Tab-separated table of C-alpha atoms in Angstrom:
chain	number	residue	atom	x	y	z
A	1	MET	CA	28.709	-9.481	26.033
A	2	ARG	CA	26.744	-10.408	22.468
A	3	ARG	CA	26.020	-7.404	22.030
A	4	LEU	CA	30.119	-5.871	22.520
A	5	TRP	CA	30.911	-8.981	20.342
A	6	LEU	CA	28.605	-7.933	17.328
A	7	ALA	CA	29.339	-4.076	17.191
A	8	SER	CA	32.807	-4.894	17.428
A	9	LEU	CA	32.941	-7.193	14.430
A	10	LEU	CA	30.321	-4.919	13.124
A	11	VAL	CA	32.853	-1.941	13.433
A	12	LEU	CA	36.087	-4.677	12.147
A	13	LEU	CA	33.612	-4.745	9.648
A	14	ALA	CA	32.496	-1.788	8.572
A	15	CYS	CA	35.309	1.022	8.219
A	16	SER	CA	36.562	1.031	4.825
A	17	ALA	CA	38.740	3.162	3.373
A	18	PRO	CA	37.676	3.467	-0.377
A	19	GLY	CA	39.028	0.845	-3.160
A	20	PRO	CA	40.054	1.038	-6.162
A	21	ALA	CA	37.900	2.189	-8.868
A	22	GLY	CA	35.360	-0.518	-9.893
A	23	VAL	CA	33.014	-0.978	-13.154
A	24	VAL	CA	31.602	2.517	-15.006
A	25	SER	CA	27.995	1.627	-16.634
A	26	ALA	CA	25.342	3.654	-17.712
A	27	GLY	CA	27.608	6.712	-16.605
A	28	TRP	CA	27.634	5.393	-12.691
A	29	ARG	CA	30.611	4.327	-10.934
A	30	GLU	CA	30.914	1.097	-8.746
A	31	LEU	CA	32.617	2.064	-5.903
A	32	PRO	CA	32.896	-0.841	-2.489
A	33	LEU	CA	30.661	-1.871	-0.193
A	34	PRO	CA	30.950	-0.147	3.384
A	35	ALA	CA	30.980	-3.643	4.908
A	36	PRO	CA	31.727	-6.794	2.908
A	37	GLY	CA	28.131	-8.372	2.528
A	38	ALA	CA	25.593	-5.557	2.381
A	39	ARG	CA	22.684	-5.005	2.012
A	40	VAL	CA	21.021	-1.529	1.997
A	41	LEU	CA	18.087	-1.017	2.597
A	42	ALA	CA	17.553	2.939	3.256
A	43	MET	CA	19.257	5.835	3.657
A	44	ALA	CA	19.133	9.714	4.788
A	45	PRO	CA	20.551	12.484	4.299
A	46	LEU	CA	22.185	14.477	7.562
A	47	ALA	CA	23.587	17.376	8.378
A	48	ALA	CA	27.675	16.214	7.168
A	49	GLY	CA	26.015	12.772	4.747
A	50	VAL	CA	24.487	10.169	4.267
A	51	LEU	CA	23.156	7.563	7.030
A	52	VAL	CA	22.764	4.271	5.724
A	53	LEU	CA	21.161	1.288	7.015
A	54	GLY	CA	19.886	-2.031	6.187
A	55	SER	CA	21.692	-5.944	7.362
A	56	VAL	CA	25.398	-7.877	6.760
A	57	PRO	CA	25.824	-11.257	7.012
A	58	GLY	CA	25.368	-12.975	11.033
A	59	SER	CA	25.395	-15.747	12.683
A	60	GLU	CA	21.593	-16.186	12.541
A	61	GLY	CA	21.725	-15.100	8.734
A	62	ARG	CA	21.376	-11.289	8.121
A	63	ALA	CA	22.628	-8.509	11.075
A	64	PRO	CA	21.464	-5.616	11.886
A	65	ALA	CA	23.718	-2.462	9.961
A	66	ALA	CA	24.494	0.807	9.718
A	67	TRP	CA	27.367	3.635	8.513
A	68	THR	CA	27.476	7.094	8.035
A	69	THR	CA	29.965	8.406	5.152
A	70	ALA	CA	30.433	12.477	4.071
A	71	ASP	CA	31.744	10.816	0.138
A	72	GLY	CA	29.989	6.817	-0.499
A	73	ARG	CA	33.967	6.114	-0.669
A	74	HIS	CA	34.585	5.999	3.840
A	75	TRP	CA	32.779	4.998	5.864
A	76	ARG	CA	31.817	4.756	9.565
A	77	ALA	CA	30.515	2.074	11.382
A	78	VAL	CA	28.216	3.503	13.877
A	79	PRO	CA	27.273	0.483	16.827
A	80	VAL	CA	24.514	-1.024	17.576
A	81	ALA	CA	22.780	-2.478	20.366
A	82	PRO	CA	20.134	-5.469	20.018
A	83	HIS	CA	18.939	-6.411	22.976
A	84	SER	CA	15.169	-8.954	21.782
A	85	ALA	CA	15.728	-12.353	20.182
A	86	TYR	CA	14.623	-11.267	16.147
A	87	ALA	CA	17.271	-7.875	16.895
A	88	PHE	CA	19.559	-10.019	16.465
A	89	GLN	CA	18.183	-10.129	12.797
A	90	ALA	CA	17.605	-7.599	11.787
A	91	GLU	CA	17.424	-6.087	9.215
A	92	LEU	CA	17.547	-2.186	9.104
A	93	ALA	CA	14.284	-0.585	6.903
A	94	SER	CA	13.941	2.746	6.963
A	95	VAL	CA	14.715	5.769	9.131
A	96	GLY	CA	13.714	9.173	10.152
A	97	VAL	CA	15.664	12.185	10.980
A	98	ALA	CA	15.266	15.042	13.201
A	99	GLY	CA	18.652	16.869	14.170
A	100	ASP	CA	21.145	13.947	15.781
A	101	ARG	CA	18.507	12.092	16.314
A	102	TRP	CA	17.422	8.646	14.072
A	103	THR	CA	13.875	6.482	14.644
A	104	VAL	CA	15.132	3.351	13.011
A	105	LEU	CA	12.429	0.801	12.263
A	106	GLY	CA	13.595	-3.199	11.105
A	107	GLN	CA	12.406	-6.179	10.561
A	108	ALA	CA	13.211	-9.649	10.862
A	109	PHE	CA	11.166	-13.069	10.330
A	110	GLY	CA	10.581	-15.474	12.195
A	111	GLY	CA	7.989	-17.330	14.149
A	112	ALA	CA	4.890	-20.966	13.102
A	113	HIS	CA	4.126	-18.990	10.116
A	114	GLY	CA	7.704	-16.630	9.058
A	115	ASN	CA	5.866	-13.190	9.565
A	116	PRO	CA	7.887	-10.180	9.935
A	117	ARG	CA	8.829	-9.571	13.954
A	118	MET	CA	9.502	-5.390	13.667
A	119	THR	CA	11.915	-4.406	16.165
A	120	VAL	CA	12.645	-0.370	16.837
A	121	TRP	CA	15.345	1.428	17.338
A	122	SER	CA	16.867	4.684	17.993
A	123	GLY	CA	19.610	7.121	19.261
A	124	GLY	CA	22.240	8.631	16.527
A	125	ASP	CA	25.900	8.836	15.566
A	126	ALA	CA	27.597	7.182	18.597
A	127	GLY	CA	25.388	5.404	17.581
A	128	LEU	CA	21.720	3.110	17.735
A	129	ALA	CA	20.342	0.369	20.531
A	130	GLU	CA	16.669	-1.390	20.564
A	131	HIS	CA	13.947	-1.409	22.658
A	132	PRO	CA	11.971	-4.073	22.962
A	133	GLN	CA	8.142	-3.988	23.251
A	134	ALA	CA	4.895	-5.123	24.454
A	135	PHE	CA	4.056	-8.015	21.759
A	136	GLU	CA	0.436	-7.011	21.502
A	137	LEU	CA	2.106	-3.086	20.739
A	138	PHE	CA	2.737	-4.370	17.162
A	139	GLY	CA	2.095	-7.655	17.382
A	140	GLY	CA	-0.287	-10.148	17.483
A	141	PRO	CA	-4.280	-10.619	16.541
A	142	HIS	CA	-5.094	-7.065	15.843
A	143	ALA	CA	-1.848	-6.556	14.221
A	144	VAL	CA	-1.211	-5.900	10.483
A	145	ALA	CA	1.510	-4.360	8.641
A	146	VAL	CA	4.093	-1.342	10.809
A	147	THR	CA	5.628	0.105	7.214
A	148	SER	CA	7.359	3.008	7.767
A	149	ALA	CA	9.581	5.284	10.759
A	150	ALA	CA	9.540	8.658	10.296
A	151	ALA	CA	10.932	11.888	12.848
A	152	LEU	CA	10.066	15.564	14.099
A	153	PRO	CA	12.677	16.798	16.566
A	154	GLY	CA	10.534	15.125	19.568
A	155	THR	CA	8.604	12.915	18.330
A	156	GLY	CA	9.559	9.467	16.423
A	157	LEU	CA	6.046	7.795	14.405
A	158	LEU	CA	6.068	5.085	12.777
A	159	VAL	CA	2.770	4.505	9.892
A	160	GLY	CA	0.951	1.160	8.803
A	161	GLN	CA	-2.218	-0.755	9.682
A	162	TRP	CA	-4.188	-2.036	12.802
A	163	GLU	CA	-7.414	-3.883	13.449
A	164	ASN	CA	-8.708	-1.348	16.054
A	165	ALA	CA	-11.498	-1.359	18.787
A	166	THR	CA	-14.855	-1.520	15.896
A	167	GLY	CA	-12.918	-5.123	14.491
A	168	ARG	CA	-12.084	-3.218	11.635
A	169	SER	CA	-8.770	-2.676	9.929
A	170	GLY	CA	-7.251	0.615	9.840
A	171	ALA	CA	-4.571	3.061	9.568
A	172	ALA	CA	-2.644	2.870	12.524
A	173	VAL	CA	0.081	5.665	13.991
A	174	TRP	CA	2.579	4.336	16.742
A	175	THR	CA	4.501	7.291	17.885
A	176	SER	CA	7.399	8.047	21.053
A	177	ALA	CA	8.970	11.502	22.315
A	178	ASP	CA	12.726	9.617	23.532
A	179	GLY	CA	12.475	6.301	20.779
A	180	THR	CA	12.387	4.154	24.120
A	181	ARG	CA	8.219	3.855	25.007
A	182	TRP	CA	5.853	3.700	22.475
A	183	GLN	CA	1.969	4.332	22.660
A	184	ARG	CA	-0.344	3.477	19.298
A	185	ASN	CA	-3.196	5.507	18.139
A	186	ALA	CA	-5.550	4.018	15.562
A	187	ASP	CA	-8.580	5.352	16.792
A	188	ASP	CA	-7.928	8.411	15.701
A	189	PRO	CA	-11.465	9.508	13.101
A	190	ALA	CA	-8.996	11.332	10.484
A	191	LEU	CA	-6.671	7.746	10.441
A	192	SER	CA	-9.771	4.627	11.198
A	193	SER	CA	-11.449	3.356	8.746
A	194	ALA	CA	-15.376	4.199	7.873
A	195	PRO	CA	-17.698	1.669	7.810
A	196	GLY	CA	-18.293	0.451	4.325
A	197	GLU	CA	-14.099	1.364	4.119
A	198	GLN	CA	-10.774	0.099	5.268
A	199	THR	CA	-6.881	2.843	5.100
A	200	SER	CA	-4.191	2.058	5.178
A	201	ALA	CA	-1.161	3.616	5.690
A	202	VAL	CA	2.206	3.333	4.003
A	203	GLN	CA	4.280	6.271	4.739
A	204	ALA	CA	5.766	9.461	6.538
A	205	ALA	CA	7.911	12.204	6.111
A	206	PRO	CA	8.160	15.199	8.180
A	207	GLY	CA	7.538	18.719	6.512
A	208	PRO	CA	5.673	21.355	6.212
A	209	LEU	CA	2.482	20.857	7.965
A	210	GLY	CA	4.652	18.571	10.318
A	211	PHE	CA	3.860	14.748	9.410
A	212	LEU	CA	2.970	13.956	5.930
A	213	VAL	CA	1.549	9.579	5.743
A	214	ALA	CA	0.585	8.965	1.875
A	215	GLY	CA	-2.159	6.451	0.977
A	216	TYR	CA	-4.605	5.198	0.249
A	217	ASP	CA	-8.948	3.213	1.577
A	218	GLU	CA	-10.848	0.860	-0.712
A	219	ARG	CA	-14.251	0.854	-1.178
A	220	GLU	CA	-15.729	-2.050	-1.868
A	221	GLY	CA	-12.685	-3.265	-3.820
A	222	LEU	CA	-12.131	0.557	-5.776
A	223	LEU	CA	-8.572	1.924	-4.178
A	224	THR	CA	-8.927	5.741	-3.673
A	225	PRO	CA	-5.483	7.841	-2.883
A	226	LEU	CA	-4.528	8.873	0.831
A	227	ALA	CA	-2.954	11.226	2.601
A	228	TRP	CA	-3.661	12.241	6.141
A	229	ALA	CA	-1.530	15.682	8.052
A	230	SER	CA	-0.702	15.543	11.564
A	231	PRO	CA	1.847	19.113	13.306
A	232	ASP	CA	3.012	15.935	16.283
A	233	GLY	CA	2.068	13.128	15.796
A	234	GLN	CA	-1.361	13.309	17.441
A	235	THR	CA	-3.659	15.131	15.989
A	236	TRP	CA	-4.150	13.800	12.147
A	237	ARG	CA	-6.137	15.249	9.253
A	238	ARG	CA	-6.690	13.848	6.105
A	239	LEU	CA	-5.612	15.614	2.533
A	240	PRO	CA	-8.246	15.199	-0.919
A	241	VAL	CA	-6.208	13.435	-3.434
A	242	PRO	CA	-6.750	14.540	-6.121
A	243	PRO	CA	-8.287	11.023	-7.567
A	244	PRO	CA	-7.321	9.795	-11.355
A	245	ALA	CA	-10.076	8.055	-12.839
A	246	ALA	CA	-8.302	4.076	-12.271
A	247	SER	CA	-7.596	2.618	-8.838
A	248	SER	CA	-5.058	4.432	-7.133
A	249	MET	CA	-3.238	4.270	-4.185
A	250	ALA	CA	-0.801	6.755	-2.980
A	251	GLN	CA	2.717	5.123	-1.419
A	252	ARG	CA	5.268	6.882	-1.236
A	253	VAL	CA	5.774	10.327	0.632
A	254	ALA	CA	9.264	13.256	0.091
A	255	CYS	CA	9.546	16.699	1.222
A	256	ASP	CA	11.466	18.742	1.541
A	257	GLY	CA	10.384	22.836	3.120
A	258	GLN	CA	9.505	24.289	-0.820
A	259	GLY	CA	6.443	21.873	-0.051
A	260	CYS	CA	6.160	17.531	-0.318
A	261	VAL	CA	5.667	14.170	-3.676
A	262	LEU	CA	3.567	11.552	-3.437
A	263	GLY	CA	4.242	9.083	-5.889
A	264	GLY	CA	1.733	5.905	-6.223
A	265	ALA	CA	0.089	3.963	-9.018
A	266	THR	CA	-2.703	2.260	-10.673
A	267	ALA	CA	-4.272	-0.342	-9.791
A	268	GLY	CA	-6.245	-2.772	-12.412
A	269	ALA	CA	-4.895	-5.489	-15.482
A	270	ARG	CA	-1.701	-2.482	-16.310
A	271	SER	CA	-0.329	-0.587	-13.975
A	272	ARG	CA	1.024	3.131	-14.161
A	273	ALA	CA	2.437	5.296	-11.541
A	274	LEU	CA	1.430	8.505	-10.253
A	275	CYS	CA	3.403	11.330	-8.715
A	276	TRP	CA	0.959	14.793	-6.849
A	277	PRO	CA	2.511	18.052	-6.363
A	278	VAL	CA	1.799	18.920	-2.817
A	279	ASP	CA	2.438	22.316	-1.729
A	280	PRO	CA	3.428	23.957	1.977
A	281	ARG	CA	0.107	24.593	2.963
A	282	GLY	CA	-0.986	21.219	1.948
A	283	VAL	CA	-3.581	20.937	-0.944
A	284	ILE	CA	-2.069	18.714	-3.681
A	285	GLY	CA	-1.861	18.585	-7.542
A	286	ALA	CA	-2.965	16.381	-10.251
A	287	GLY	CA	-1.538	13.387	-10.970
A	288	GLN	CA	0.845	13.296	-12.976
A	289	PRO	CA	1.754	9.917	-14.753
A	290	GLY	CA	5.009	8.463	-15.581
A	291	PRO	CA	5.395	4.714	-16.700
A	292	GLU	CA	3.244	2.000	-17.100
A	293	SER	CA	3.687	-2.069	-17.079
A	294	LYS	CA	1.816	-5.028	-15.901
A	295	LEU	CA	2.790	-3.845	-12.286
A	296	VAL	CA	4.855	-0.773	-10.942
A	297	GLU	CA	4.806	0.345	-7.612
A	298	PHE	CA	6.984	2.802	-5.502
A	299	SER	CA	10.572	1.715	-3.536
A	300	GLN	CA	11.352	6.126	-2.737
A	301	LEU	CA	11.131	9.922	-3.230
A	302	LEU	CA	13.734	11.601	-3.039
A	303	LEU	CA	13.957	15.436	-3.721
A	304	ARG	CA	16.978	17.222	-5.058
A	305	ASP	CA	16.851	21.514	-5.520
A	306	THR	CA	13.999	21.858	-8.431
A	307	ARG	CA	14.050	17.601	-9.390
A	308	VAL	CA	12.764	14.652	-8.126
A	309	PHE	CA	14.581	10.982	-8.575
A	310	ALA	CA	12.257	7.641	-7.692
A	311	ALA	CA	12.748	4.779	-7.301
A	312	LEU	CA	10.412	1.870	-8.948
A	313	ARG	CA	9.989	-1.591	-9.035
A	314	VAL	CA	8.308	-2.260	-12.250
A	315	ASP	CA	7.986	-5.729	-12.831
A	316	ASP	CA	8.833	-6.233	-9.703
A	317	ARG	CA	12.576	-5.039	-10.874
A	318	ALA	CA	14.395	-1.893	-9.958
A	319	ARG	CA	13.980	1.344	-12.291
A	320	LEU	CA	14.784	4.568	-12.206
A	321	ALA	CA	13.693	8.288	-13.004
A	322	VAL	CA	13.816	12.134	-12.636
A	323	LEU	CA	11.226	14.169	-13.042
A	324	GLY	CA	10.436	18.070	-11.716
A	325	ARG	CA	8.733	19.357	-9.340
A	326	ASP	CA	5.166	19.860	-10.563
A	327	CYS	CA	6.015	16.259	-11.241
A	328	THR	CA	5.679	16.674	-15.156
A	329	GLY	CA	8.380	15.624	-17.562
A	330	TRP	CA	9.582	12.105	-16.056
A	331	GLN	CA	12.876	10.927	-17.359
A	332	ASP	CA	14.246	7.400	-17.451
A	333	LEU	CA	17.376	7.192	-15.465
A	334	PRO	CA	19.647	3.848	-16.415
A	335	LEU	CA	20.209	1.530	-13.988
A	336	PRO	CA	24.089	0.147	-14.265
A	337	VAL	CA	22.767	-3.051	-13.321
A	338	GLY	CA	19.289	-5.655	-13.399
A	339	ALA	CA	18.345	-5.584	-9.235
A	340	ALA	CA	15.635	-6.422	-7.003
A	341	GLU	CA	14.692	-2.745	-5.341
A	342	ALA	CA	17.388	0.231	-5.001
A	343	CYS	CA	17.641	3.369	-2.901
A	344	LEU	CA	19.262	7.140	-3.763
A	345	ALA	CA	20.561	9.813	-1.706
A	346	PRO	CA	22.511	13.116	-2.282
A	347	LEU	CA	26.426	13.577	-2.522
A	348	PRO	CA	27.542	17.054	-2.860
A	349	GLY	CA	27.351	16.892	-6.940
A	350	GLU	CA	26.628	13.788	-7.081
A	351	VAL	CA	23.633	10.883	-6.278
A	352	LEU	CA	24.683	8.023	-4.002
A	353	LEU	CA	22.729	4.776	-5.687
A	354	ALA	CA	22.230	1.374	-3.308
A	355	THR	CA	21.097	-1.275	-6.100
A	356	THR	CA	19.687	-4.851	-3.763
A	357	ASP	CA	18.692	-8.172	-4.356
A	358	PRO	CA	18.081	-10.635	-1.584
A	359	GLU	CA	21.051	-11.597	-1.147
A	360	ALA	CA	24.181	-9.616	-2.155
A	361	GLY	CA	24.681	-5.682	-2.859
A	362	ARG	CA	26.432	-3.310	-4.563
A	363	LEU	CA	26.618	0.003	-4.192
A	364	TRP	CA	27.020	3.704	-7.062
A	365	VAL	CA	27.905	6.945	-7.555
A	366	ARG	CA	27.469	10.084	-10.206
A	367	ALA	CA	27.875	12.674	-10.672
A	368	ASP	CA	24.628	14.754	-10.659
A	369	ASP	CA	24.651	16.722	-13.929
A	370	ARG	CA	21.227	17.739	-13.413
A	371	ARG	CA	20.469	16.522	-16.942
A	372	GLY	CA	19.117	13.227	-15.732
C-alpha cells in the first residue's frame, strides 16, 4: 500500500500543465518545476524528449521522483516503486538510457555514520522499480563508492571504487543484464590498482567503443587521468590519457556517434578545468585548458552537434561553459541565478537547465542559437 500511495502521490504532484511565463535572466526563461519542491539531479535525452530525475518532499525528508517531457512545459510523472527502507528516502541521481530501458542509481544517507546508501532501479516510461540487493554488494567493510550509471542494450553498468581481494582499493564496475540481478567486478587487471597505485572510476557513458569510463589513478600523491573502455562491461582496457604537467584527474565523460569528450581538472593550490577530445577509435587528444580557480570540478558534459556544453562547480558554485568538440574555444554561458549545482539537457531548438541548491531547485530554458 505504501508503494501504491507514493506512486499515486507523485502522479498528482507531477502532472503539470504549462504555467505563466516566469523570470527572464541572462537569456534564460524560468519554467514551472514538474512538481512542487522538486530537486532535479540528473537529466538524460530520450528519443522523444528528456528524462528528468531527482526527488520531491516526502514524509522522511525526500522521496524519489522521475518525469518525462517533450518540451520542458508539459510533464508526465513516471511511477516509482521503492521497496527497501532507504529507497523511500532516495534521490535519483544518475541514469543510463538504452533504447526504452533505463538503469538508475539512487542515493540516500543514513545509518550510524550517515553514509550514502545506494539503491538501484530499472524500468522505462511505464515506471521505475527499485531492486533491493545484498548489503555487501555495494556496502560493507570493503565498500568505497558507487558513483555513476550507464547502459547499453542488454547491459546496465554502475561504476565506482571497491577494496578487492588484494586489500587495495581500486576502480570497480557492477553489471546487470536485466536491471535486477547485479554482479561486481573489482578484480579486472585493467581496473584494479597495481602495487603502488590507487585507481578510481568516476563516471561512465556509452559510445562508439561500448562503455567509456573517466577516472584517475594516484601514485605517491600524484594524480594521473585515466580512461577505460569495454565493449560489453565485462572485459576492460585502459586508454592512455595525455596528462598535463600538473597532477590531474578525469571526472566526466560524454559520447555520441562522432566520439567522446572527457572533462576533468588539475589538482593543487589552484585548479584548472581540462577537456580531452576522444575520437571514435578511442584515441584521446591533448587536454585543453578551461577556467581556473581555487577549486574546479566537472558536474556534466553534454554533446550537441559540433559543441560541448559543460556544467562545472567553481569554488562550490555552478558555472556553465560552451566549447568546441575539439575542446578548444571555451566560452562562459551565463547562469540565470547563482546555484550550487546545474545540469543540462537538449530540447528541440532549446536547452533545458536545472539549477539546484540543497533544499530547492529551479528550471529554465533558452533558445539554442549556437552562439552560446
